[in-house]
Coordinates of C-alpha atoms and ligand atoms in Angstrom, one line a residue:
M30 CA 103.5 78.2 89.1
S31 CA 101.2 81.2 89.5
S32 CA 99.9 82.0 92.4
T33 CA 96.6 83.8 93.3
S34 CA 95.8 85.3 96.9
V35 CA 93.2 87.5 98.0
I36 CA 93.6 90.3 99.8
I37 CA 90.7 92.0 102.0
H38 CA 91.2 95.7 103.4
R39 CA 88.5 97.7 105.3
D40 CA 87.6 100.2 102.7
P41 CA 88.9 101.9 99.6
D42 CA 91.6 104.6 101.7
V43 CA 93.4 101.6 103.9
L44 CA 93.2 99.7 99.8
A45 CA 95.2 102.5 98.0
E46 CA 96.9 102.8 100.9
A47 CA 98.2 99.1 101.4
A48 CA 98.2 98.3 97.4
A49 CA 100.7 101.5 97.8
A50 CA 102.9 100.1 100.9
R51 CA 103.0 97.2 98.6
L52 CA 103.5 98.3 95.2
I53 CA 106.9 100.6 97.1
T54 CA 108.0 97.5 98.5
R55 CA 108.1 94.9 95.6
V56 CA 110.3 97.5 93.3
V57 CA 112.1 98.0 96.2
D58 CA 113.1 94.1 96.0
A59 CA 112.7 94.1 91.8
Q60 CA 115.2 96.7 92.1
A61 CA 117.9 94.9 94.0
A62 CA 117.3 91.8 92.0
R63 CA 118.1 92.5 89.1
G64 CA 119.4 96.1 89.3
H65 CA 115.5 97.8 87.9
A66 CA 111.6 97.5 87.8
S67 CA 109.5 97.8 85.3
V68 CA 105.8 98.6 86.3
V69 CA 102.2 99.0 84.1
L70 CA 100.5 101.2 85.8
T71 CA 96.2 101.3 85.3
G72 CA 93.8 104.2 84.7
G73 CA 90.8 104.7 87.0
R74 CA 90.2 105.8 90.5
I75 CA 91.4 103.1 92.4
G76 CA 94.6 102.9 90.6
T77 CA 95.0 106.6 90.6
A78 CA 94.2 106.9 94.4
M79 CA 96.8 104.7 95.0
L80 CA 99.6 106.4 93.2
A81 CA 98.6 109.3 95.2
A82 CA 99.5 107.0 98.4
V83 CA 102.6 106.2 97.0
R84 CA 103.3 110.3 97.2
R85 CA 102.4 109.8 100.6
S86 CA 104.0 107.5 101.8
P87 CA 108.0 108.4 102.9
A88 CA 108.1 105.4 102.0
H89 CA 108.4 106.3 98.2
S90 CA 112.1 107.5 99.2
A91 CA 113.2 104.1 98.8
I92 CA 113.2 103.7 95.1
D93 CA 116.1 104.5 93.1
W94 CA 113.1 106.4 91.3
P95 CA 116.0 106.7 87.8
R96 CA 116.3 103.0 87.6
V97 CA 111.9 102.4 87.2
D98 CA 110.1 102.3 84.6
I99 CA 106.1 103.7 83.4
W100 CA 103.6 101.5 81.0
W101 CA 100.8 102.3 80.9
G102 CA 97.7 99.0 80.9
D103 CA 95.7 101.3 79.1
E104 CA 95.7 104.9 77.3
R105 CA 92.2 107.0 76.6
F106 CA 93.1 108.1 72.9
L107 CA 92.8 112.1 73.8
P108 CA 94.7 115.2 73.6
P109 CA 98.0 115.5 75.0
G110 CA 97.3 117.3 78.8
D111 CA 93.7 115.8 78.7
P112 CA 92.1 115.5 82.7
E113 CA 90.8 112.5 81.2
R114 CA 93.8 110.5 80.6
N115 CA 95.5 108.2 82.5
E116 CA 99.1 109.7 82.2
T117 CA 97.5 112.8 83.2
Q118 CA 97.0 111.7 86.3
A119 CA 99.1 109.6 86.6
R120 CA 101.8 112.6 86.3
D121 CA 99.2 114.9 89.0
A122 CA 99.4 111.6 91.1
L123 CA 103.0 110.7 91.4
L124 CA 105.3 110.7 88.1
D125 CA 105.4 114.4 88.1
H126 CA 106.8 114.1 92.1
V127 CA 109.4 112.0 91.8
P128 CA 112.8 111.7 90.8
I129 CA 111.7 109.9 87.8
E130 CA 114.4 109.7 84.3
P131 CA 111.3 111.6 82.1
A132 CA 112.7 109.0 79.1
R133 CA 111.6 105.4 81.2
V134 CA 108.0 106.6 81.0
H135 CA 105.9 106.0 78.3
P136 CA 103.0 106.6 77.7
M137 CA 100.6 105.6 75.3
P138 CA 100.2 108.4 72.5
A139 CA 98.0 110.9 72.4
D140 CA 95.3 111.8 69.6
D141 CA 97.6 114.4 68.3
G142 CA 100.4 114.8 65.2
E143 CA 101.1 111.8 63.8
F144 CA 98.3 110.1 65.4
A145 CA 95.6 113.1 65.5
G146 CA 92.5 110.3 65.0
D147 CA 94.1 107.3 64.0
P148 CA 93.7 105.3 66.8
Q149 CA 96.0 102.2 65.0
R150 CA 98.8 103.9 64.1
A151 CA 99.1 104.7 67.9
A152 CA 98.1 101.5 69.5
E153 CA 101.1 100.4 66.3
A154 CA 103.7 102.7 67.8
Y155 CA 103.6 101.1 71.6
R156 CA 103.7 97.7 70.7
A157 CA 107.5 98.7 68.3
S158 CA 108.1 100.1 72.5
L159 CA 107.4 98.1 73.3
A160 CA 109.4 95.3 71.6
A161 CA 112.6 98.2 71.7
A162 CA 112.1 97.7 75.6
A163 CA 112.1 93.9 74.7
Q164 CA 114.7 91.2 76.4
P165 CA 116.4 89.9 73.1
S166 CA 116.8 86.8 74.9
A167 CA 113.7 86.6 75.8
D168 CA 111.8 86.3 72.7
S169 CA 109.1 88.5 74.1
D170 CA 107.6 91.8 71.8
V171 CA 106.9 93.0 75.4
P172 CA 109.7 94.3 78.7
E173 CA 109.7 92.5 81.4
F174 CA 107.4 93.6 84.0
D175 CA 107.3 93.5 87.7
V176 CA 103.8 94.4 88.4
L177 CA 101.1 95.0 86.2
M178 CA 98.5 96.9 87.8
L179 CA 94.7 96.7 86.7
G180 CA 92.1 98.2 88.4
V181 CA 88.6 96.1 87.0
G182 CA 85.0 97.2 85.4
P183 CA 81.7 95.9 86.8
D184 CA 81.7 94.6 83.8
G185 CA 84.3 92.4 84.5
H186 CA 87.2 95.3 81.9
V187 CA 90.1 95.1 82.3
A188 CA 92.7 98.2 81.2
S189 CA 90.7 98.7 78.0
L190 CA 89.2 94.4 77.3
F191 CA 85.8 94.6 77.7
P192 CA 83.8 91.5 78.0
E193 CA 83.1 89.9 74.3
F194 CA 85.6 93.0 72.9
P195 CA 87.3 91.9 69.5
A196 CA 90.4 93.1 71.4
L197 CA 90.0 89.5 73.8
Y198 CA 90.4 87.6 71.0
E199 CA 93.8 89.0 70.2
E200 CA 96.6 86.5 70.5
E201 CA 99.3 87.9 68.3
R202 CA 100.1 92.0 68.9
A203 CA 100.8 93.4 72.9
A204 CA 98.4 96.3 72.2
V205 CA 95.6 97.5 70.6
A206 CA 93.0 100.7 69.5
V207 CA 89.7 99.7 71.4
H208 CA 86.6 101.5 69.4
G209 CA 82.7 102.1 71.5
S210 CA 84.5 101.1 74.0
P211 CA 81.2 101.1 77.4
K212 CA 83.5 103.0 79.4
P213 CA 84.1 106.8 78.3
P214 CA 85.6 108.1 76.6
P215 CA 84.8 105.9 73.0
T216 CA 88.6 105.5 71.9
R217 CA 91.4 104.2 73.6
I218 CA 94.3 102.2 72.9
S219 CA 94.8 98.7 75.1
L220 CA 97.5 96.3 76.4
T221 CA 96.3 93.0 75.5
L222 CA 96.2 89.6 77.1
P223 CA 99.1 87.8 75.7
S224 CA 100.5 91.0 76.8
I225 CA 99.3 91.1 80.2
R226 CA 99.7 87.5 81.6
S227 CA 103.5 88.2 80.0
A228 CA 104.1 89.8 83.7
A229 CA 105.4 88.6 86.6
E230 CA 102.5 89.5 89.0
V231 CA 99.6 90.8 87.9
W232 CA 97.6 93.0 90.6
L233 CA 94.1 93.8 90.2
T234 CA 93.1 96.7 92.2
V235 CA 88.9 97.0 93.7
A236 CA 87.1 99.0 95.3
G237 CA 83.4 99.0 95.4
E238 CA 80.6 97.0 95.2
D239 CA 79.0 97.7 92.4
K240 CA 81.7 95.2 91.3
A241 CA 81.6 92.8 93.6
A242 CA 79.7 90.6 91.0
A243 CA 82.5 90.8 89.0
V244 CA 85.3 89.9 91.0
R245 CA 82.7 86.8 91.9
M246 CA 82.7 86.0 89.0
A247 CA 86.1 86.0 88.0
L248 CA 87.5 84.2 90.3
S249 CA 84.1 81.3 90.4
G250 CA 85.5 80.2 87.3
A251 CA 84.2 83.0 85.3
G252 CA 85.9 83.0 81.6
P253 CA 87.8 85.5 79.8
T254 CA 85.6 86.9 77.4
Q255 CA 83.0 87.0 79.9
I256 CA 84.4 88.9 82.6
P257 CA 88.7 89.8 80.9
A258 CA 90.1 89.8 84.5
A259 CA 89.4 86.6 84.7
G260 CA 92.2 86.3 82.3
A261 CA 94.6 88.8 83.6
T262 CA 96.5 86.4 85.3
G263 CA 99.9 86.6 86.4
R264 CA 103.4 84.8 85.1
H265 CA 104.4 84.3 89.0
A266 CA 101.7 85.9 90.9
T267 CA 98.2 86.7 90.6
M268 CA 96.7 89.1 93.5
W269 CA 93.5 90.7 93.5
L270 CA 93.6 93.8 95.8
L271 CA 90.2 94.2 97.6
D272 CA 87.7 96.0 100.1
Q273 CA 85.5 95.1 101.2
G274 CA 82.2 96.4 99.4
A275 CA 84.7 94.3 96.4
A276 CA 84.8 91.2 98.1
S277 CA 81.3 91.1 99.5
E278 CA 79.7 88.7 97.0
L279 CA 83.1 86.1 97.0
P280 CA 82.2 82.4 97.4
P281 CA 83.1 80.4 101.2
G282 CA 86.4 79.9 100.9
L283 CA 88.0 82.9 99.5
D284 CA 87.8 85.2 102.3
R285 CA 91.3 86.5 103.7
R286 CA 90.4 89.9 105.7
A287 CA 93.9 91.4 106.1
T288 CA 91.8 93.5 108.6
A289 CA 89.0 94.2 110.0
Ligands
6PG306 O1 91.1 103.9 81.6 C1 90.9 103.6 82.3 O2 89.2 103.3 83.1 C2 91.3 102.1 83.3 O3 91.8 101.3 83.1 C3 90.0 101.2 83.7 O4 90.7 99.5 83.5 C4 89.8 101.1 85.1 O5 91.1 101.1 85.4 C5 88.2 100.5 85.5 O6 87.2 100.6 84.9 C6 88.1 100.7 86.9 O7 88.1 101.8 86.9 P1 87.7 102.5 87.9 O8 88.6 102.5 89.2 O9 87.5 103.9 88.2 O10 86.3 102.2 88.9

């Protein structure tokens, strides 16, 4: 049975720091329990700010970084090293500053080499990477993700799953190419809802009043086709980590303030 928690922080900076502390603790606990940890990163401002907060935290040394696997929930299909790529921003914010094993960082392919101009083939390759890392006994085509991080757009999108887009209806493939994204750049690769839902915990980290309506709808029963964030639930836990702006339209009873 999955639980849903809503935790509200004063502002985006406190949200990023608090989410970073929560992530450090969750990774340390996962490593204590099963010897390693598998984390799925998100792009976007708050997702990247959170990674920078992990880097700044002295507690990040409590993580056994060589035993962490890093995946992505989505990626902008751009050339390697493009500053707009989620991988580039995650490396700048955190991954290039911790002793992580390069082979355990699994970026989605860039628009380059054998994948140049072919996001479908890039998505296929990422599906193969996910499947190769899946536990044979788990009868799954993705690894056991301990924490899957997501940002949320004003339209309720998560990863690169946008309202009414075909990728939302994908029930088989773990990752797909997305064309015509309303959020630039237009071509992306994204995990699908079944992959997202396979994670033990899904954390939706959301800041800003422009997201308040999407947050309200997602937590008030909207369907995932209209509000994809509504479909982003974890097997054991779904955590909505919000700042006061993103929480400003929450219905009564869903309003649990973590800080004044
Ligand atoms: O590649 C991306 O753009 C992200 O994965 C996307 O899903 C992002 O998380 C949301 O759009 C929220 O972005 P902000 O936190 O910047 O509002």
